[in-house]
Coordinates of C-alpha atoms in Angstrom, one line a residue:
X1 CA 101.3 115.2 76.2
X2 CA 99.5 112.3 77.7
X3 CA 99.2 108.4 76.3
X4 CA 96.0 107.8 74.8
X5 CA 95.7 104.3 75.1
X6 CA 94.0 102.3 72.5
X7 CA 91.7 99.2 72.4
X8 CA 92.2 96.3 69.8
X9 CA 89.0 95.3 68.2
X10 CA 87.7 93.5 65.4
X11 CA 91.7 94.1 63.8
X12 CA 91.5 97.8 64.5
X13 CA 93.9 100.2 67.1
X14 CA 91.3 102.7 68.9
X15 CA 91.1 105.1 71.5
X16 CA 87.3 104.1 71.8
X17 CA 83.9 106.0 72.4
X18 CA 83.4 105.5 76.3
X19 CA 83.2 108.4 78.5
X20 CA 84.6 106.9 81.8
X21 CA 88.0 108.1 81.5
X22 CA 90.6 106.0 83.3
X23 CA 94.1 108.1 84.3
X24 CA 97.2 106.0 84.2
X25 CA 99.6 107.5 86.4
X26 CA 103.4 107.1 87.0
X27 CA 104.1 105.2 90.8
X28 CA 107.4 107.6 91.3
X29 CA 105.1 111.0 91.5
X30 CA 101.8 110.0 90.7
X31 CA 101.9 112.2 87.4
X32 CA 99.6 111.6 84.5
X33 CA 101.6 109.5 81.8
X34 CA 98.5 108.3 79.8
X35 CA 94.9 107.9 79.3
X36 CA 92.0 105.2 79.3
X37 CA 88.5 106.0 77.9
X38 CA 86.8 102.7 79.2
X39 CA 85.6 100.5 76.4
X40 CA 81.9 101.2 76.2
X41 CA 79.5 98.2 76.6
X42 CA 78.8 97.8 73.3
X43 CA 82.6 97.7 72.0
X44 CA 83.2 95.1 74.8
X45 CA 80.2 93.1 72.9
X46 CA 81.9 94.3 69.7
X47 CA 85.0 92.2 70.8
X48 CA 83.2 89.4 71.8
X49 CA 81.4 89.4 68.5
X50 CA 84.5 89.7 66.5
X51 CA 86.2 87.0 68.5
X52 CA 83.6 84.6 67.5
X53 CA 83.5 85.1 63.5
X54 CA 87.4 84.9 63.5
X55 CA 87.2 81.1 65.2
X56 CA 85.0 80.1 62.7
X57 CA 87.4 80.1 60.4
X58 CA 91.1 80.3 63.2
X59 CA 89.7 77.0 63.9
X60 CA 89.9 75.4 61.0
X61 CA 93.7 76.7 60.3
X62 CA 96.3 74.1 60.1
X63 CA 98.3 74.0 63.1
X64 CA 101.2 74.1 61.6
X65 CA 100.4 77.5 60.8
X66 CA 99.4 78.4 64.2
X67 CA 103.1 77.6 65.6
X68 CA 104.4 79.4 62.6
X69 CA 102.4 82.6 64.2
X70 CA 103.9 81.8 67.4
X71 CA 107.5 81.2 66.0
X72 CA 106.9 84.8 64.4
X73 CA 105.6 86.3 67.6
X74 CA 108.0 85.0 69.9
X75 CA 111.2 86.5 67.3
X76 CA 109.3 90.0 68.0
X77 CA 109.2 89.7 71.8
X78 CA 113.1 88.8 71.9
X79 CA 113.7 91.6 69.3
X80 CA 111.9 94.0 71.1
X81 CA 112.8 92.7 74.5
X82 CA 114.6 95.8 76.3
X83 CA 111.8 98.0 74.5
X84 CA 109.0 96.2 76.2
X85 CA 110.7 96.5 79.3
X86 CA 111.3 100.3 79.2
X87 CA 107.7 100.9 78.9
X88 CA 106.7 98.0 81.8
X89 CA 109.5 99.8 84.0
X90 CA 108.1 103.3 83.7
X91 CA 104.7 102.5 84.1
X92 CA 105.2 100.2 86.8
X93 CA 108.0 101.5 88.7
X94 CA 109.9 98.4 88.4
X95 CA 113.5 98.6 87.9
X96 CA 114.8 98.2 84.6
X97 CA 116.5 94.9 85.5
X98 CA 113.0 92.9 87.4
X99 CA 110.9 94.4 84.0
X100 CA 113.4 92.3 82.0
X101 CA 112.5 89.5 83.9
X102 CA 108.7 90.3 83.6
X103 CA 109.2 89.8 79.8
X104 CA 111.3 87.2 79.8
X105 CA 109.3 85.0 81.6
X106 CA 106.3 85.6 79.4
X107 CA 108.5 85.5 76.0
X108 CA 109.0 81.8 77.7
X109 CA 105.6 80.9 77.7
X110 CA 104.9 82.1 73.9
X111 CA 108.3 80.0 73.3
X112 CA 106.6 76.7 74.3
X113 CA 103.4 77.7 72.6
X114 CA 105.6 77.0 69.1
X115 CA 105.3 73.3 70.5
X116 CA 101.9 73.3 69.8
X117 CA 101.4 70.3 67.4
X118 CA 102.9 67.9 70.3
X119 CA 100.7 69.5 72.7
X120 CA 97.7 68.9 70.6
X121 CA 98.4 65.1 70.2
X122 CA 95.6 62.7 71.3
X123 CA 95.4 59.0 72.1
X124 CA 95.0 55.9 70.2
X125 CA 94.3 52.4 70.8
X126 CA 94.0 49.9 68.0
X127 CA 91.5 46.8 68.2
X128 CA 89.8 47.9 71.7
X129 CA 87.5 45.6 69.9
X130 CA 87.5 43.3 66.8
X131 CA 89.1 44.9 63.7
X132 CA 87.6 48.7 65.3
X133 CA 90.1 51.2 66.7
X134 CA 89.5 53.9 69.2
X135 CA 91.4 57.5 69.1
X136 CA 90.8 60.7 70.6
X137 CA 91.1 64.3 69.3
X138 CA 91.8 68.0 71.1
X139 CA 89.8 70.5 69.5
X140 CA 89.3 74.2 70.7
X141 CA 86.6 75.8 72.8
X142 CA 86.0 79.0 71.3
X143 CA 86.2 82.2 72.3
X144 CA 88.3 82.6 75.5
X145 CA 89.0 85.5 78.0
X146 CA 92.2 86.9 79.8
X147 CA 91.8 89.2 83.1
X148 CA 95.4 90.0 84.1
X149 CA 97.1 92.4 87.4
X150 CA 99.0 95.0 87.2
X151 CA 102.1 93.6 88.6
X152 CA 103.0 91.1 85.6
X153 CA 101.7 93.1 82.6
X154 CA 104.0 91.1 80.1
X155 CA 104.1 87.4 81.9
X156 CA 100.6 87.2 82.8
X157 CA 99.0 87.7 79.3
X158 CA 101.6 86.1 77.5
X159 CA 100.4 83.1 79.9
X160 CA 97.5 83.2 78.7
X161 CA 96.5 84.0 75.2
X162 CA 99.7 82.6 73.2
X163 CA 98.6 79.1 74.5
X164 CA 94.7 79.6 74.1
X165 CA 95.3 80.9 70.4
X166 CA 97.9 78.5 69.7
X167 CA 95.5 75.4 70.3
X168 CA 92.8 77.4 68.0
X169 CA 90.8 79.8 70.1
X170 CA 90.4 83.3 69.7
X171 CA 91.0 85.7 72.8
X172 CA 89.9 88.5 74.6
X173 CA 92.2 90.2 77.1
X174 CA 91.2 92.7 79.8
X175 CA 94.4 93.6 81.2
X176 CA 95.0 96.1 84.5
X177 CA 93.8 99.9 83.9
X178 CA 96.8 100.6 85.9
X179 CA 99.4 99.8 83.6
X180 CA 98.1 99.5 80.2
X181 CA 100.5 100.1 77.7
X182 CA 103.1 96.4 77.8
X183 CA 100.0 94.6 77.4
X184 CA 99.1 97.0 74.1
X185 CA 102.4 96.5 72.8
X186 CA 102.2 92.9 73.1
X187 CA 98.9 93.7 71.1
X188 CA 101.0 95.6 68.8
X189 CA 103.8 92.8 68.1
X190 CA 101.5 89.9 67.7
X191 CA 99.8 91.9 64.9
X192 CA 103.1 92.1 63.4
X193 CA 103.6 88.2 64.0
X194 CA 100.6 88.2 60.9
X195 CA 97.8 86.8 63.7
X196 CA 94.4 86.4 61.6
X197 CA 92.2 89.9 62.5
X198 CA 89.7 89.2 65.2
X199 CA 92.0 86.0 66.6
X200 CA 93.2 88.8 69.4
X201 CA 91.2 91.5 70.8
X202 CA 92.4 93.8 73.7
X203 CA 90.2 95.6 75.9
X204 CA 90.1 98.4 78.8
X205 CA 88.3 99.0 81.0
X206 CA 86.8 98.6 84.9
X207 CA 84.3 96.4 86.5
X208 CA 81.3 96.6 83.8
X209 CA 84.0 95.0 81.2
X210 CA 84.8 92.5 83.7
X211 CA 80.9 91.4 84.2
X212 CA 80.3 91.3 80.5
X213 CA 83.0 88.8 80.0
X214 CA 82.3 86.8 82.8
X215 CA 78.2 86.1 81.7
X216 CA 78.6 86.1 78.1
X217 CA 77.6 83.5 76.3
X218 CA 80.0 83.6 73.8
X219 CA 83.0 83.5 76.1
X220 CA 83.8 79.9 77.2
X221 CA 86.7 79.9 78.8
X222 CA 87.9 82.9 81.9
X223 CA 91.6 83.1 82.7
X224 CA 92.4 85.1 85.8
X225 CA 94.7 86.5 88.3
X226 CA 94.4 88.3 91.0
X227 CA 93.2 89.2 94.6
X228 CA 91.4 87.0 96.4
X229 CA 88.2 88.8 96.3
X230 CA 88.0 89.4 92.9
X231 CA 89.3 85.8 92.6
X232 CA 86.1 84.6 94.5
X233 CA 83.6 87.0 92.6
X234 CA 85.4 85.9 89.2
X235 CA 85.3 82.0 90.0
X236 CA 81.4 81.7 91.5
X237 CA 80.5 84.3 88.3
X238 CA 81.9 82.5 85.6
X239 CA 81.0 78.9 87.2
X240 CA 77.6 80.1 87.8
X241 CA 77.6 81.4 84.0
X242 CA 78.8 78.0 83.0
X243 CA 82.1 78.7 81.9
X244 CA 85.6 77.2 82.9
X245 CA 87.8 79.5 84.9
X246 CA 90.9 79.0 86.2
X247 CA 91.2 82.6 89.1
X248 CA 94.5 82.4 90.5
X249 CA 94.2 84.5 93.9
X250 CA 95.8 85.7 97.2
X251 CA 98.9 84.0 98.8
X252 CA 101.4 83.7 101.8
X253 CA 104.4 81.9 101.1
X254 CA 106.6 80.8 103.8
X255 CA 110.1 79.7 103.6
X256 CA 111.7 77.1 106.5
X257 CA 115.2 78.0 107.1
X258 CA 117.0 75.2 108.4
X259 CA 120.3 75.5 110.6
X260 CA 122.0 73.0 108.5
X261 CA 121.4 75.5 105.5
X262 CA 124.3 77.9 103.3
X263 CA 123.8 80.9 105.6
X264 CA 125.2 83.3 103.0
X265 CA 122.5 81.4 100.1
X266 CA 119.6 81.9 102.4
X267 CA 120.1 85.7 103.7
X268 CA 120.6 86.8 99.4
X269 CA 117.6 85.1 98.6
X270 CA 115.5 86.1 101.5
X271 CA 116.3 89.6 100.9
X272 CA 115.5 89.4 97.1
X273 CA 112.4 87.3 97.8
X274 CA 110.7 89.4 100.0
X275 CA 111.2 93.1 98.8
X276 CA 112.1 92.1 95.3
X277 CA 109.5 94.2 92.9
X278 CA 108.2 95.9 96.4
X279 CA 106.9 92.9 97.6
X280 CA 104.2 93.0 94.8
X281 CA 104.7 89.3 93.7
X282 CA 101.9 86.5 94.3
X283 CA 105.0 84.1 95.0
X284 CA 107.1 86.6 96.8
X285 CA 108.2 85.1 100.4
X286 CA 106.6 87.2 103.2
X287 CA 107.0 84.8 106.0
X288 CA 110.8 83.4 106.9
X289 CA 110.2 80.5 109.1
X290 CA 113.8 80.2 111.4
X291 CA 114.0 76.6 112.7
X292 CA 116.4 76.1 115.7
X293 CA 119.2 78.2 115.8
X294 CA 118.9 79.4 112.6
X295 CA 117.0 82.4 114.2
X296 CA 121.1 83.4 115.1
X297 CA 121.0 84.3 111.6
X298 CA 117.8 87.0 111.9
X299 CA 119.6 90.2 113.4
X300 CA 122.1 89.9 109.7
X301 CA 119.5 89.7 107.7
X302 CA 118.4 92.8 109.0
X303 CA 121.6 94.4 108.3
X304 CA 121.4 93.0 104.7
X305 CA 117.5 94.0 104.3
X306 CA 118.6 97.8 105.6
X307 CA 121.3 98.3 102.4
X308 CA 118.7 97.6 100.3
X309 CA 117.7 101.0 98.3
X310 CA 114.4 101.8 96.9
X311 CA 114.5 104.1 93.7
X312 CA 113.9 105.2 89.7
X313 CA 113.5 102.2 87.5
X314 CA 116.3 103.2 85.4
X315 CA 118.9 103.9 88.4
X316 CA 120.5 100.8 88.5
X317 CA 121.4 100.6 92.4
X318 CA 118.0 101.0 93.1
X319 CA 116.8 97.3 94.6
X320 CA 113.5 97.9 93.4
X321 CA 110.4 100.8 92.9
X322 CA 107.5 102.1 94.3
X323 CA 104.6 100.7 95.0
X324 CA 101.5 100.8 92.3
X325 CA 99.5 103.4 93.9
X326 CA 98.9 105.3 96.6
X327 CA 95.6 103.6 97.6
X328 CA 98.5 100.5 97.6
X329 CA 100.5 102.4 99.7
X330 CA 98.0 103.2 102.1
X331 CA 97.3 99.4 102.5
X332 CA 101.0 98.6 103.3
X333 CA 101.3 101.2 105.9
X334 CA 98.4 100.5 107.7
X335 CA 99.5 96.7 108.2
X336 CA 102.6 97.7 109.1
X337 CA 100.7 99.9 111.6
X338 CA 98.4 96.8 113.2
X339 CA 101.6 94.6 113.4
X340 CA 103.2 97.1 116.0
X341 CA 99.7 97.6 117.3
X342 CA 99.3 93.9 117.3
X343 CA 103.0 93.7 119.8
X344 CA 105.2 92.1 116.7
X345 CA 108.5 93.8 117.1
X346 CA 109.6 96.0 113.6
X347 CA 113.4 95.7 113.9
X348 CA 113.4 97.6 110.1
X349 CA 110.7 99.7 109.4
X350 CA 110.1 101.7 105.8
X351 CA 106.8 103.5 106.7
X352 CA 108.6 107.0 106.2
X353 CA 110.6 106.2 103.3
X354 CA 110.5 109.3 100.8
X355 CA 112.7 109.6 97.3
X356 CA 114.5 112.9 97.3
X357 CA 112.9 114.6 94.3
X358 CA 110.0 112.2 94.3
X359 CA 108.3 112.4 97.7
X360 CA 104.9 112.2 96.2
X361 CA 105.5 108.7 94.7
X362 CA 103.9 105.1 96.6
X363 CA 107.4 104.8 98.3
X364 CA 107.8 102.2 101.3
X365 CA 111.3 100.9 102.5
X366 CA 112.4 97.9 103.7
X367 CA 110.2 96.7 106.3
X368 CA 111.0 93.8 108.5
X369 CA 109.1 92.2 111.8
X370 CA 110.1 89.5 114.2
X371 CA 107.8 87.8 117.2
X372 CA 105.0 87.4 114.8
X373 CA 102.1 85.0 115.7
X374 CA 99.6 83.3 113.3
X375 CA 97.0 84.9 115.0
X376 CA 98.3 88.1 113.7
X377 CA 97.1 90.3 111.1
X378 CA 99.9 91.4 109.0
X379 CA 100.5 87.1 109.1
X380 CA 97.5 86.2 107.9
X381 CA 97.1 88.9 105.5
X382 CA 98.9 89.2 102.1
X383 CA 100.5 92.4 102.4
X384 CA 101.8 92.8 98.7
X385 CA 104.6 95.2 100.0
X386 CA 108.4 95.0 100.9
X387 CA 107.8 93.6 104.4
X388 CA 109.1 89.8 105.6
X389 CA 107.5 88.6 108.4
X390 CA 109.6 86.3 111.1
X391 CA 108.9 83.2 112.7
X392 CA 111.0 81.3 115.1
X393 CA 110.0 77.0 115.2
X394 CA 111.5 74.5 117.4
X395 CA 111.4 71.7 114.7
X396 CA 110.7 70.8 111.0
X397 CA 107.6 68.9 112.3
X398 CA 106.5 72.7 113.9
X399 CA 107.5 74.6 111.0
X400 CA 105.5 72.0 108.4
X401 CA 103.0 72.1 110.8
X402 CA 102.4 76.2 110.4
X403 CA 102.9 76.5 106.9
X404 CA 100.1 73.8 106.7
X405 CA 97.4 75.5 108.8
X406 CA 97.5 79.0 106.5
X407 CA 94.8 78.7 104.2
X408 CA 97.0 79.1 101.0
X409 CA 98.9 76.8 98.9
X410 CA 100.4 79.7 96.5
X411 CA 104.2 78.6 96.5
X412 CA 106.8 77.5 99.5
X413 CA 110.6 76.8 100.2
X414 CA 112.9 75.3 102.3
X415 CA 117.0 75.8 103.0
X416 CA 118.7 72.8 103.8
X417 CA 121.6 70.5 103.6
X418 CA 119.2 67.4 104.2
X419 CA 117.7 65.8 101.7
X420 CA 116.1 63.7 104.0
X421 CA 114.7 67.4 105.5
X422 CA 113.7 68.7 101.8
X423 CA 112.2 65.3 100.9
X424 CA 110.1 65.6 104.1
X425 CA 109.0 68.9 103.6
X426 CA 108.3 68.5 100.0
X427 CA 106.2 65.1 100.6
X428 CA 103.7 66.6 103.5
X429 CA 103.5 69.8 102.7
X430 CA 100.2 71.6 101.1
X431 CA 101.4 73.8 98.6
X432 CA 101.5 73.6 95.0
X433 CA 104.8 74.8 94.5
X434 CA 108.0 73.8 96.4
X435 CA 111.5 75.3 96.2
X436 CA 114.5 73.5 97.9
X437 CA 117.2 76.0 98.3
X438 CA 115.0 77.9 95.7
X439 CA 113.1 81.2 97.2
X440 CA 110.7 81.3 94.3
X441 CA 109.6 78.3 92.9
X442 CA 108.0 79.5 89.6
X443 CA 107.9 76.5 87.0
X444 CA 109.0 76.9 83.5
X445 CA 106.1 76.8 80.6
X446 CA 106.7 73.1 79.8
X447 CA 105.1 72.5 83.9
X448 CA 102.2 74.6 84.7
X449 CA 101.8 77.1 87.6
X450 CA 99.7 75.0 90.5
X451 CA 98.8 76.8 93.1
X452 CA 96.4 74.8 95.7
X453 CA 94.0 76.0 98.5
X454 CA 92.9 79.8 98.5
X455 CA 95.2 80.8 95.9
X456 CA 93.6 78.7 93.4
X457 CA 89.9 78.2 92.3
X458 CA 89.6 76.1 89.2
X459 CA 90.7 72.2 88.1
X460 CA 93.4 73.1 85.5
X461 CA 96.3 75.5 86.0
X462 CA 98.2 78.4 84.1
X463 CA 100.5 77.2 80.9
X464 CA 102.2 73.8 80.6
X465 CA 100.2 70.9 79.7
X466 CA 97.2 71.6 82.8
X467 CA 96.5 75.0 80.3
X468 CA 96.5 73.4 77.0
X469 CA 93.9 70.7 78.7
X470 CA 92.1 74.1 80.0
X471 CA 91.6 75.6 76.9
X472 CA 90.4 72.6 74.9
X473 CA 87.8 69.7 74.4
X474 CA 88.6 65.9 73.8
X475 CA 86.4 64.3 71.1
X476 CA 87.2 60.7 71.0
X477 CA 86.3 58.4 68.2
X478 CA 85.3 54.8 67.8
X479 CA 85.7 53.0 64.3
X480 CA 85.2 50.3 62.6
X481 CA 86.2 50.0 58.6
X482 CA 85.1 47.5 56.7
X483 CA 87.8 45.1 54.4
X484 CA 85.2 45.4 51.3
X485 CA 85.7 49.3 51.1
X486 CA 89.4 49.5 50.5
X487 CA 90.3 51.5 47.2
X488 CA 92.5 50.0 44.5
X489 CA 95.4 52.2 42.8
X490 CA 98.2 53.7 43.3
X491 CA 99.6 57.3 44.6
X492 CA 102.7 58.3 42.7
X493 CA 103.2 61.4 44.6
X494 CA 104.4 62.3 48.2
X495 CA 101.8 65.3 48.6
X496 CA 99.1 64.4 51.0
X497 CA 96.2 64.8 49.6

């Protein structure tokens, strides 16, 4: 029997009242596993309403008691760790081991949410003038909103509504249609963790959800990621609607492989990077950059890229799963198509990939192209599939140079023995984040996620100290006291009061 997948409003687990019905399929066959009806407009509005009452008095809760939620929530994530990665797995097509990974990177963020109180801490100077003292405060927004992808159902929200919640907003998440269920589980758990009802509320839905949240004037903050279209339309929307966004977007990440560099280091992690999760990561590497005679090394990564098996997400050779969905699918093969069109030469090439048993499911092997030129499509395009691109450069100064000109800033590496080569590349280059001898630079919580260029519209980044700036205000206060008005007696307790 199919899934009926339920919203979380105002407190309440339901299967809603819209009549746009959203099918949730598995990415191995394509078979129904569950069921969306979209939220209706009025039980978006119903959220947004709900969400507004409960900050009235959220706000006001000590926070304390807010990282006491957190510590709760957090305990329930660990405990139910392998549980919420079964579900991501099947509904994803991730294997088993990259869902784990999913989850553990979010239970990380929700982890440093529990540091809240220090994160909240202000300023103060005493006598900016005479005898008056000046001190600033970080207070909550309101009522924030979450629009997350499919291909980090657990990480993506946990980036975003532990945090907002934690510095005393209430949230409302829109996560994918396509895989629904991690991000109501995580719905399910921080109910558990004894969250105030209305301080969460979770709704699906399509486009017409999207819009209400995005020119609402009860939402103040947006938090998205995504493609870079939807990134654009989300950014000028909200902006234009006056509210802060931060849209994370599209991406090409390149990684400069030095001659100096561990040969046997740099073919693992290129072959991981690039058709790890199917390629379907915003910081996967889809361009290896060979500088010098490195390019020896391209005809064994080949070999090593060939072994690599796609398959179930509970078979645990498989390297990774399928693709999302066929529409997905489509999208890879027909760039993988206009490269050999375009004259790059595909030394591997998984257009015809099948999975005995499961022919009908978004398959696409490893996929691998040399003599690519910027001026190519499947270079300048994110492909969001397992394909690595190659590119052969004379010189660091070439290779800095190329990575430059894209028009994304997303995430970069380099593989070297140098340091004077790493803290070259690291000091010119235009990206936000940098790996030396590390494929994919993703930060832990206590930094933030800071993208630059096209893969970033907004001022303040994802988690980390840039989010808890995002999703707050600063009062500061000036004041003087005067000597007359202090009070006589004693307190013989150690209460506060």
């Amino acid at each position: 029997m199919t899934t009926q997948i339920k919203h979380y409003i105002d407190g309440e687990f339901t299967t809603g009242s819209g009549d746009r019905l959203i099918t949730v399929t598995n990415p191995a066959n394509n078979l129904p596993i569950a069921e969306i009806k979209c939220a209706t407009d009025e039980e978006v509005l119903g959220a947004i309403a709900s969400a507004k009452s409960a900050f009235q008095t959220w706000k006001e809760t000590p926070v304390s008691e807010r990282a006491r939620v957190m510590l709760r929530y957090q305990h329930l994530l660990k405990e139910h760790h392998d549980e919420l990665a079964t579900i991501l797995a099947k509904e994803t097509g991730k294997t088993f081991e990259d869902a784990k990974g999913d989850v553990w990177r979010g239970i990380e963020v929700a982890e440093h949410a529990c540091s809240i109180a220090s994160l909240l801490m202000g300023e103060t100077v005493e006598n900016v003038a005479r005898k008056i003292d000046t001190y600033s405060y970080t207070q909550p927004l309101g009522v924030c909103a979450g629009i997350t992808p499919f291909n980090f159902p657990a990480m993506i929200p946990l980036w975003m509504f532990p945090l907002a919640i934690a510095c005393g907003n209430t949230f409302v998440l829109k996560p994918s249609e396509q895989d629904p269920m991690t991000p109501l589980r995580l719905a399910e758990l921080f109910e558990q963790a004894g969250a105030a009802k209305g301080v969460l509320q979770l709704v699906h839905g399509d486009k017409s959800a999207v819009d209400i949240l995005l020119t609402h004037e009860d939402i103040k903050a947006i938090s998205f990621v995504g493609s870079v279209g939807v990134g654009q339309y989300v950014y000028k929307t909200g902006t234009d609607h006056l509210k802060r966004v931060q849209a994370f977007a599209g991406a090409k990440n390149h990684s400069v492989i030095m001659p100096d560099a561990n040969k046997e280091q740099v073919l693992n992690n290129l072959v991981g990077a690039s058709v790890g999760a199917a390629g379907q990561r915003c910081m996967a590497i889809s361009v290896a950059v060979f500088v010098g005679e490195a390019k020896e090394w391209i005809p064994e990564l080949k070999e090593r890229l060939a072994k690599v098996r796609p398959g179930l997400w509970d078979d645990a050779e498989a390297g990774y799963g399928p693709l999302i969905s066929p529409q997905a699918k489509e999208r890879v093969l027909s760039l993988i198509a206009k490269g050999k069109e375009e004259g790059a030469e595909c030394l591997l090439d998984g257009s015809e990939f099948t999975l005995e048993g499961y022919e009908s499911g978004n398959w696409v092997g490893p996929t691998m192209f040399t003599k690519v030129t910027p001026e190519m499509t499947i270079y300048k395009e994110e492909i969001f599939g397992p394909v690595l691109c190659c590119v052969e450069s004379d010189s660091l100064e070439d290779a800095i140079e190329l990575v430059n000109a894209s028009p994304y800033g997303n995430g970069t590496s380099i593989f070297t023995a140098s340091g004077a080569a790493a803290r070259k590349y690291q000091h010119e280059i235009e990206v936000g984040q940098v790996g030396i001898n590390v494929p994919i630079p993703v930060p832990l919580p206590f930094f933030s996620f800071t993208g630059w260029k096209g893969s970033f519209y907004g001022d303040q980044h994802a988690y980390g100290k840039q989010a808890v700036r995002f999703f707050t205000e600063t009062k500061t206060i000036t004041a003087r006291w005067f000597e007359d008005d202090i009070p006589s007696g004693p307190n013989m307790t150690i209460a506060l009061k």
